[in-house]
XYZ file of C-alpha atoms in Angstrom:
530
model
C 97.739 119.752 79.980
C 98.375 123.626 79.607
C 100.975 125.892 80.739
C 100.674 127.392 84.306
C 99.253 130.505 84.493
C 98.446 132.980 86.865
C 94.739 132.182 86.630
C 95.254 128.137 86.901
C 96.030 129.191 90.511
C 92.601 130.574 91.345
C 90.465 128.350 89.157
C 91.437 125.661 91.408
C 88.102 126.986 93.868
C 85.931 125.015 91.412
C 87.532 122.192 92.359
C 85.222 119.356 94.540
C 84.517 120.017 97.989
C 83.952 117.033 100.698
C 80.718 116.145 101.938
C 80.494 115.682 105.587
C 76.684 114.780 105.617
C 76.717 111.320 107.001
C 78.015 112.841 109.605
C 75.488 114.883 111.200
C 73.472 117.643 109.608
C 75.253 120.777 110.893
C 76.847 122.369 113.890
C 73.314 122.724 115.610
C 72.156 118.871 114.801
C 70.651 117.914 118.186
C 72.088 114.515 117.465
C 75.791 116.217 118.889
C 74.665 116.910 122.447
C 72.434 113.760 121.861
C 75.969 111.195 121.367
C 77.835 113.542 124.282
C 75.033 112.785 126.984
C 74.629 109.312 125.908
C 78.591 108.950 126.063
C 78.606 110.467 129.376
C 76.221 108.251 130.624
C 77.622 104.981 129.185
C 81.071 105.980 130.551
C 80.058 106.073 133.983
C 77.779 103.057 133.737
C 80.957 101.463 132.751
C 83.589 102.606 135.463
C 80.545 101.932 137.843
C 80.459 98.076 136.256
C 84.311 97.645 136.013
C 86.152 100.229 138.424
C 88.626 98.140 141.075
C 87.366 94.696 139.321
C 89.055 93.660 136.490
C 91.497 91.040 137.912
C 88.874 89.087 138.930
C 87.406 89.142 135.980
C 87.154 85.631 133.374
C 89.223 85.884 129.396
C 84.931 86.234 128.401
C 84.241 89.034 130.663
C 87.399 90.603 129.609
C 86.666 90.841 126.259
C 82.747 91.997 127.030
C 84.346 94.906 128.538
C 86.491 95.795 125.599
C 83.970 95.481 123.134
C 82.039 97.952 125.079
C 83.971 100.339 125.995
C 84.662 100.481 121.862
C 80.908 100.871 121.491
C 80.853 103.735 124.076
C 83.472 105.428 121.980
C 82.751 105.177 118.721
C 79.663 107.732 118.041
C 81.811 110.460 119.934
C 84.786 109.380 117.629
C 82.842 110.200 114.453
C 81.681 113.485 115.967
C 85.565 114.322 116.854
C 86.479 113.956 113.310
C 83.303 115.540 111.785
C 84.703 119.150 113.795
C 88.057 118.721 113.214
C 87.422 117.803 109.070
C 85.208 121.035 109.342
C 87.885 122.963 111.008
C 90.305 121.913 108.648
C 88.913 123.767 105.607
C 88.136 127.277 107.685
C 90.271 127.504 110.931
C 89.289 130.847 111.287
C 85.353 130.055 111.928
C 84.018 130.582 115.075
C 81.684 127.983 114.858
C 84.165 125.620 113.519
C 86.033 126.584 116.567
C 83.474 126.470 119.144
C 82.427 122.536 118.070
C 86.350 121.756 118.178
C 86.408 122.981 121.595
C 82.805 121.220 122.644
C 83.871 118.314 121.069
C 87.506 118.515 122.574
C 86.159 119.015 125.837
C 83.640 116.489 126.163
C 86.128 113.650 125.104
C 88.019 114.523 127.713
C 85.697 114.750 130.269
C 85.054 111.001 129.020
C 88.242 109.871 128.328
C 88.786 110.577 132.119
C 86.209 108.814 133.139
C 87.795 105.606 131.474
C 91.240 106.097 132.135
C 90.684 103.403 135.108
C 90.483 100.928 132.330
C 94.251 100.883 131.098
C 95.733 102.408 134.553
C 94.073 98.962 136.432
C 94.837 96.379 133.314
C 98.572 97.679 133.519
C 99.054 97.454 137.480
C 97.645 93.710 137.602
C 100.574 90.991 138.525
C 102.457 89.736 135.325
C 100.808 86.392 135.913
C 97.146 87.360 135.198
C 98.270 89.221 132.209
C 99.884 86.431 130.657
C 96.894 83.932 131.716
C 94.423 86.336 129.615
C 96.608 85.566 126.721
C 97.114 82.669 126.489
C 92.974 82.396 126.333
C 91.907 82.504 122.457
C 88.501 84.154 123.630
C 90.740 87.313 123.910
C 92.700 86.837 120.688
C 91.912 90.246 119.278
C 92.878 91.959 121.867
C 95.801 90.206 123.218
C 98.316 93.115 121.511
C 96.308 95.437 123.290
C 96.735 93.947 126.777
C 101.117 93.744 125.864
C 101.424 97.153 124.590
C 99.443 98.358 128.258
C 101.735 96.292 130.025
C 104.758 97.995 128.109
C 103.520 101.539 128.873
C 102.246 101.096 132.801
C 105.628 101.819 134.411
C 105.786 105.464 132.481
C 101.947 106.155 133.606
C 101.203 108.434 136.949
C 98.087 107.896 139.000
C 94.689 108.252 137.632
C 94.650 111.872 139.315
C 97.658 113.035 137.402
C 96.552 111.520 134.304
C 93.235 112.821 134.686
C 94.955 116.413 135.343
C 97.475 116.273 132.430
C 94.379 115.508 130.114
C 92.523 118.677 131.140
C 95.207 121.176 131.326
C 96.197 120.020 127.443
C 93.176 121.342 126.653
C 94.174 124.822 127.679
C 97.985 124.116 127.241
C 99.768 122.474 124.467
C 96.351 121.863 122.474
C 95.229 125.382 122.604
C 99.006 126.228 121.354
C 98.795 123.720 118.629
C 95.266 125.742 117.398
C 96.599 128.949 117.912
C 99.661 127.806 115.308
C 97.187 126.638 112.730
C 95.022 129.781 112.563
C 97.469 131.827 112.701
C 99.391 130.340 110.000
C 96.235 129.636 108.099
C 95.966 133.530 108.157
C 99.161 134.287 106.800
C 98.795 136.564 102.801
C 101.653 136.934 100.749
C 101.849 139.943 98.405
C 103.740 138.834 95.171
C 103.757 139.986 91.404
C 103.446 137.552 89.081
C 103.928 137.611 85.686
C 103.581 141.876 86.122
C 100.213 141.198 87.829
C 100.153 141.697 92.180
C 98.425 139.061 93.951
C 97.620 138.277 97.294
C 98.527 134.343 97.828
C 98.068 132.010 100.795
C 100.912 129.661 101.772
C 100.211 126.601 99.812
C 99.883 128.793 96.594
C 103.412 130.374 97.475
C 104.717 127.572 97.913
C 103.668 125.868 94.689
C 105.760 128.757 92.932
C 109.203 127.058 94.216
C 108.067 125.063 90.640
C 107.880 128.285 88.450
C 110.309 128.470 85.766
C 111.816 131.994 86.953
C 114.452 131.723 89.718
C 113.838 135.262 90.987
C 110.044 134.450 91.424
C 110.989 131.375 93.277
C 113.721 133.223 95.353
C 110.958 136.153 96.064
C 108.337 133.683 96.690
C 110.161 131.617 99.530
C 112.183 134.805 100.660
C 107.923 136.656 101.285
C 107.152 133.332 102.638
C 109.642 132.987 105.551
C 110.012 136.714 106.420
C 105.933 136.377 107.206
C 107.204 133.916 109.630
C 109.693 135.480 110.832
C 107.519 138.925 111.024
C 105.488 137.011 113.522
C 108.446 135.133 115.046
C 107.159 136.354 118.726
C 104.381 133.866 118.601
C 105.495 131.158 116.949
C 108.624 131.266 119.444
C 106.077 131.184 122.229
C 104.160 128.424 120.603
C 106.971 126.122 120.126
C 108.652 126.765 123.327
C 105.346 125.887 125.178
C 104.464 122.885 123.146
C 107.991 121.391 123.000
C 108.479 122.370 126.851
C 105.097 120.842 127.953
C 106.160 117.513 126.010
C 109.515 117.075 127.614
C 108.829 118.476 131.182
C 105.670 115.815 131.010
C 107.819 113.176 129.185
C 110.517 113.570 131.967
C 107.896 113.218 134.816
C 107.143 109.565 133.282
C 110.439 108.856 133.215
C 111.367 108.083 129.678
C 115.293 108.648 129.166
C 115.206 110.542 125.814
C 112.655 112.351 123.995
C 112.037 110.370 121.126
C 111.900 106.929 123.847
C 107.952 107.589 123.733
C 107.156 107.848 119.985
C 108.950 104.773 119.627
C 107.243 102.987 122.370
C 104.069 104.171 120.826
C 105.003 102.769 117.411
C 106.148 99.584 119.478
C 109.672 99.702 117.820
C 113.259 99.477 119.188
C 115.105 102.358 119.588
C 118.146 100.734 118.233
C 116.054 100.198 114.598
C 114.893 104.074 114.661
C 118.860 105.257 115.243
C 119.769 103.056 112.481
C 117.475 105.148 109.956
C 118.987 108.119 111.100
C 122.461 106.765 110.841
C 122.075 105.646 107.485
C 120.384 108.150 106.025
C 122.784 110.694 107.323
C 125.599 108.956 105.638
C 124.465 108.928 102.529
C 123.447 112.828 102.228
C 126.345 112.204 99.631
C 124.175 111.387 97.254
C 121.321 114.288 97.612
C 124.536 116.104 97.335
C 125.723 114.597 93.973
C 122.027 115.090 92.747
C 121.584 118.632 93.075
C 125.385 119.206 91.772
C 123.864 117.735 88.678
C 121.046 119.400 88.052
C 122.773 122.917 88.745
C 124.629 121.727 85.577
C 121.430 121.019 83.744
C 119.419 124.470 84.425
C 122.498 126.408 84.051
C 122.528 128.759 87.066
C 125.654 130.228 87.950
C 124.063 129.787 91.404
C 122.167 126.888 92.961
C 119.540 128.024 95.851
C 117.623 125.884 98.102
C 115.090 128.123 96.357
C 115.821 126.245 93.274
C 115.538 122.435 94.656
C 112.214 122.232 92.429
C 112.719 124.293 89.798
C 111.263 122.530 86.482
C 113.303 122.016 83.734
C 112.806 124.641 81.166
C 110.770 122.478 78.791
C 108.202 120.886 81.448
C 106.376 123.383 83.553
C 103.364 121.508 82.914
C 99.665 121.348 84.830
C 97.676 118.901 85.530
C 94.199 119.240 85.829
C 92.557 117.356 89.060
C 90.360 115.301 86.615
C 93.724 114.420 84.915
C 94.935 113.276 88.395
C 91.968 111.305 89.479
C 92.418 109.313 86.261
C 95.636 108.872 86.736
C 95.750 107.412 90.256
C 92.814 105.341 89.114
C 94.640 103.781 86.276
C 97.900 103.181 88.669
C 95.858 101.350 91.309
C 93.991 99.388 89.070
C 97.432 97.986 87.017
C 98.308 96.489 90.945
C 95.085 95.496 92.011
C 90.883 96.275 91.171
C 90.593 96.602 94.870
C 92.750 99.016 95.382
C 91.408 101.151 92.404
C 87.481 100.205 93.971
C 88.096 101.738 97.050
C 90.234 105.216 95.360
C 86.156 105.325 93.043
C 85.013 105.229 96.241
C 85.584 108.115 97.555
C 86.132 110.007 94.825
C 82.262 109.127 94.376
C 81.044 109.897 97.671
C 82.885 113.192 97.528
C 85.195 112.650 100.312
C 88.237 114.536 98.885
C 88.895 118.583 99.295
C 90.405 119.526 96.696
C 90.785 123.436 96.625
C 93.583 126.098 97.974
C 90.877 128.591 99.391
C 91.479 131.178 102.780
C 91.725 129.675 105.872
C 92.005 126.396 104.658
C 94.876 124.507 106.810
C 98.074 123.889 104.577
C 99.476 120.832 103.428
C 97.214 117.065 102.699
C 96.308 114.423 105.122
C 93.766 111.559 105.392
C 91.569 111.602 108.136
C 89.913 108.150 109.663
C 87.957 108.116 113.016
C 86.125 104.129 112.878
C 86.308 100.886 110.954
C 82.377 101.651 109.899
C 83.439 104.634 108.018
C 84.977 105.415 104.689
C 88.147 108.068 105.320
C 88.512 111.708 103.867
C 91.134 113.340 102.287
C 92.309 117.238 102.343
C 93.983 118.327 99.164
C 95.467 122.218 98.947
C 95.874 120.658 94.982
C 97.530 123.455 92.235
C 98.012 120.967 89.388
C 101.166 120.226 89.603
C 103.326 116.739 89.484
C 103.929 116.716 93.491
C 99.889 116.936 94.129
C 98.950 114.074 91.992
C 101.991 111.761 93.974
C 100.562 113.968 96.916
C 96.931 112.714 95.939
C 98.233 108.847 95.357
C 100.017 109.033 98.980
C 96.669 110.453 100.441
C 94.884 107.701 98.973
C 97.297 104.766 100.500
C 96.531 106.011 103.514
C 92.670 105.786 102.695
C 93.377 102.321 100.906
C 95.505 101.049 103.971
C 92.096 102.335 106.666
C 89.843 100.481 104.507
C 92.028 97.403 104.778
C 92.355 97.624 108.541
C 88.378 98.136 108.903
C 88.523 94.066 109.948
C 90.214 95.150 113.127
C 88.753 96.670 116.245
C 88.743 99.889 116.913
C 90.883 99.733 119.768
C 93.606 98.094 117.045
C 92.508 100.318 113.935
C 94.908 102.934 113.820
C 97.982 101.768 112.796
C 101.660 102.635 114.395
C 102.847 105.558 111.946
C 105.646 104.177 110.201
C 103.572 101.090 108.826
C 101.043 104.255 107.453
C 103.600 105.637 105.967
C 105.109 102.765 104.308
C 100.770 102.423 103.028
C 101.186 105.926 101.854
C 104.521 105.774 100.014
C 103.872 102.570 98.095
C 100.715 104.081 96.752
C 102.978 106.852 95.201
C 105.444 104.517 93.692
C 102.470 102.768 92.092
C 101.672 106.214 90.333
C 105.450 106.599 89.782
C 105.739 102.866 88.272
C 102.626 104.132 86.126
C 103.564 106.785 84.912
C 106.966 105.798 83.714
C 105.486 102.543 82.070
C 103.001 104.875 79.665
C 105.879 107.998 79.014
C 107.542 107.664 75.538
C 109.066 110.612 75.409
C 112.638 110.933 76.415
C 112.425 114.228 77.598
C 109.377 113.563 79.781
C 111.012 110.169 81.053
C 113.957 112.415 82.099
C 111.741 115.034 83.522
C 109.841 111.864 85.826
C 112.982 110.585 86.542
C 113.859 114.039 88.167
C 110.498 114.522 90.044
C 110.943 110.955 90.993
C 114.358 111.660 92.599
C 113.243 114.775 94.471
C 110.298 113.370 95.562
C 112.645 110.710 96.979
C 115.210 112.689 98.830
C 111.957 114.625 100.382
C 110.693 111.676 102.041
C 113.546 110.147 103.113
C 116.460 112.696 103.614
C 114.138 115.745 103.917
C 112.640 114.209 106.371
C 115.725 112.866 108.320
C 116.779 116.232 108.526
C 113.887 117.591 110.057
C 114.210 114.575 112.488
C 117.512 115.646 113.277
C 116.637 119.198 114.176
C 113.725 118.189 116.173
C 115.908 115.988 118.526
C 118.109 118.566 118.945
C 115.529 121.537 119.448
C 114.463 119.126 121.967
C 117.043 118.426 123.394
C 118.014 122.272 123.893
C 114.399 122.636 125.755
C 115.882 120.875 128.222
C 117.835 123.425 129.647
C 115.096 125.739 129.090
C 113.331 128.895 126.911
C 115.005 128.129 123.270
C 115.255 131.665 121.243
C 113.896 131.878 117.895
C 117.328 133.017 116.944
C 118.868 129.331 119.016
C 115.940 127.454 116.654
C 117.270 128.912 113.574
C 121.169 128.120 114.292
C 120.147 124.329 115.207
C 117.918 124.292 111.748
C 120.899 126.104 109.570
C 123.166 123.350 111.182
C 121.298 120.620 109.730
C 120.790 122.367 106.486
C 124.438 122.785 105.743
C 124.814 118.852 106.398
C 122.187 117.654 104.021
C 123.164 119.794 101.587
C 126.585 120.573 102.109
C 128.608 123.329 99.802
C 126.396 121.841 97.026
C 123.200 124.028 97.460
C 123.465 127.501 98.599
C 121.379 127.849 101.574
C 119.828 132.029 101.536
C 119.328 133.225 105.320
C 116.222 133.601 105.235
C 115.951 129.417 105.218
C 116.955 129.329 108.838
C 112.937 129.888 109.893
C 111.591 126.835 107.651
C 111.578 125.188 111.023
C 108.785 127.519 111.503
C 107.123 126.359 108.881
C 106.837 122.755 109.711
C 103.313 121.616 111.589
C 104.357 118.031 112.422
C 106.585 119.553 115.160
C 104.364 120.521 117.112
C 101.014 118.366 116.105
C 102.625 115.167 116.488
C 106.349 115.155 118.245
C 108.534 112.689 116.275
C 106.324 111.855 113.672
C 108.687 112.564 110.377
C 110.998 109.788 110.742
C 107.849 107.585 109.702
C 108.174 108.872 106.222
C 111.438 107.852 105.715
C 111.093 104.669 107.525
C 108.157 104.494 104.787
């Protein structure tokens, strides 16, 4: 390990790079509009072979269809993935862009074609339903056939649905691109260290863990007024996305906006208001935490700038060798499987590693079908936070492996039970690396990251949660200002963090900030619940 430097920053380019050969060979690989024909095809020989006939069909037949409509699938599935992993690392190349939107497209077109399937399964009489299941032949699929049943009354007509699909693609889906390329865009001009540099987001970011509270206070006070400088389309972006999502969410006729994510992760409404609840009432003890630690850096004045300010004695890197070693070593003290599958694809190169331009912010692990081995996108600076970020990346990859048994229709996994994949693997690093630290000071310092990393995952998280049902809610009534959005998001703020933390103005647009929001409505809850 080695202090952080203004150079450790860059040097992270040398860091590994995925390899999406297995894939297909490149954007011009005949084999793409080879698997869209084919799909095309296979669709329609399909709705041709099943259309207006499935409750006469027997358990055996039932599950014939099923399988192949999973066949049909699964080629254009891989594709899907293979432009938006390539996207992922350089949002702003047009040929990254124009497979996205082939890709995009064509699923559609075929996902349309299909739609009969679960439209005509969830209209059939109770009675048929319940015959299918009780028929072992259909075993693997009987979850499938409930969770259609649960959804059918908030579907429209195959029309509708057919119509909704298509005008996503120029709608809310061209809104959610727009948002990432646009953000992926963003510079920030900072000095550090008496040099000037020109950072992206994930690199400013990373410098809320530099030792020097005015470089953290300039580096998140550059980072929001970027947002804020380009407040006009991000309002528009949100606004459209979060208005498309309730207006269509009303239509079906769920009674509150979160009623669908729930449904989706097949979970009660009554358990998801209980997280909230709890976690709300005991903000307390984020509270107490940071009161603390203002004590133990000695700041006459405790920013949400400062939340991850190191401790004077441990601004420490690690390098991503360092980290693969470590999450090896954590994963193999639990289980050799677990550790097998992290060599895995570390050996097949199916980790990003490096903060480079135009390379989408944040991690995530990426699975498309039970045949293939996952990848994981790093933005990875060496610090604590991205080796628990890598060991929560990797539970997610550990967790797809595991569910490769399953078909595809049951392979992805409702969100919450990811995250509760994801989180484990980090406490395995954490349990790890407290077991091998002798050194008090260390063992305090891991105790701290421990804690934060905590209270980001859980209360962090349950605050963003918070705003979102209240942002919207406020889309309700209509257009939401970016000056409204900022008010609801200083609200929630002030609650987590009470008169504890001092909360600078220019925090009110971290709600800009925040992808989930608009990528997947309702998703942040899962980490907590994790």
């Amino acid at each position: 390990m080695s202090n952080i430097t203004n150079q450790t920053i860059h040097k992270t380019i040398q860091e590994p790079r995925w390899d999406l050969g297995e894939f297909c060979e490149g954007f011009k690989d005949p084999k793409i509009d080879r698997v869209i024909k084919e799909t095309q095809e296979k669709a329609k020989g399909f709705e041709t072979r099943y259309k207006g006939k499935l409750a006469r069909l027997k358990s055996a037949e039932l599950k014939e269809a099923f399988d192949v409509m999973q066949d049909i699938m699964a080629p254009l599935y891989k594709l899907n993935q293979y432009s938006h992993l390539a996207y992922a690392v350089n949002t702003s190349g047009e040929a990254e862009k124009t497979l996205v939107d082939k890709l995009d497209s064509a699923s559609t077109d075929i996902s349309n074609t299909l739609l009969f399937f679960t439209l005509e399964l969830g209209a059939l009489e109770a009675s048929i339903r319940e015959a299918w299941c009780l028929d072992s032949t259909l075993e693997k699929y009987i979850y499938n056939i409930e969770q259609i049943a649960k959804k059918a009354p908030f579907k429209l007509s195959e029309k509708e649905e057919q119509l909704i699909n298509i005008k996503d693609l120029t709608g809310s889906d061209a809104f959610r691109k727009l948002y990432a390329e646009l953000t992926a865009s963003f510079e920030f001009d900072m000095t550090i260290d008496g040099k000037k540099q020109q950072l992206n987001g994930s690199q400013v970011r990373a410098l809320r863990l530099h030792k020097d509270p005015k470089v953290r206070q300039e580096a998140m006070q550059t980072f929001f007024a970027t947002y804020e400088a380009n407040k006009l389309p991000i309002g528009h972006i949100f606004n459209g996305v979060i208005k498309d999502y309730v207006s269509e969410k009303k239509v079906r006729g769920y009674t509150h906006p979160m009623q669908a994510m729930n449904l989706y992760n097949d979970l009660p409404d009554s358990v998801i208001e209980l997280l909230h609840q709890k976690t709300n009432d005991s903000y307390d003890l984020v509270q107490r935490y940071y009161g603390i630690k203002k004590k133990v850096l000695k700041l006459p004045e405790f920013s949400l700038s400062d939340i991850y300010a190191p401790l004077p004695f441990a601004e420490k890197t690690i390098s991503y060798p360092e980290a693969k070693e470590m999450v090896l070593e954590a994963f193999l003290g639990f289980s050799a499987e677990f550790s097998d599958i992290a060599k895995r694809m570390f050996d097949e190169n199916r980790v990003d590693v490096p903060v480079v331009k135009g390379k989408r912010g944040g991690a995530f692990c990426s699975s498309s079908t039970p045949d293939m081995y996952p990848f994981v996108l790093l933005n990875y600076l060496g610090k604590s936070r991205d080796v628990s970020t890598l060991a929560h990346e990797f539970g997610h990859a550990i967790h797809a492996v595991f569910s490769a048994k399953q078909p595809l229709l049951n392979y992805h996994a409702i969100l919450p039970l990811c995250e509760t994949a994801s989180v484990f693997c980090e406490m395995l690093l954490i349990d790890y690396r407290r077991q091998r630290e002798t050194d008090p000071v260390n063992k305090a310092v891991l105790l701290m990251d421990t804690l934060e990393d905590m209270f980001a995952t859980s209360h962090r998280q349950n605050m963003f949660s918070n705003f979102e049902h209240a942002m919207h809610t406020e889309m309700k009534q209509g257009w939401v200002s970016q000056e409204k959005l900022c008010e609801l998001y200083h609200t929630q703020l002030k609650t987590m963090f009470g008169e504890t933390v001092v909360i600078p103005e220019y925090y009110k647009w971290e709600w800009s900030g925040v992808p989930h929001f608009l990528d997947v409505p309702f998703y942040v809850h899962s980490y907590n619940f994790g």
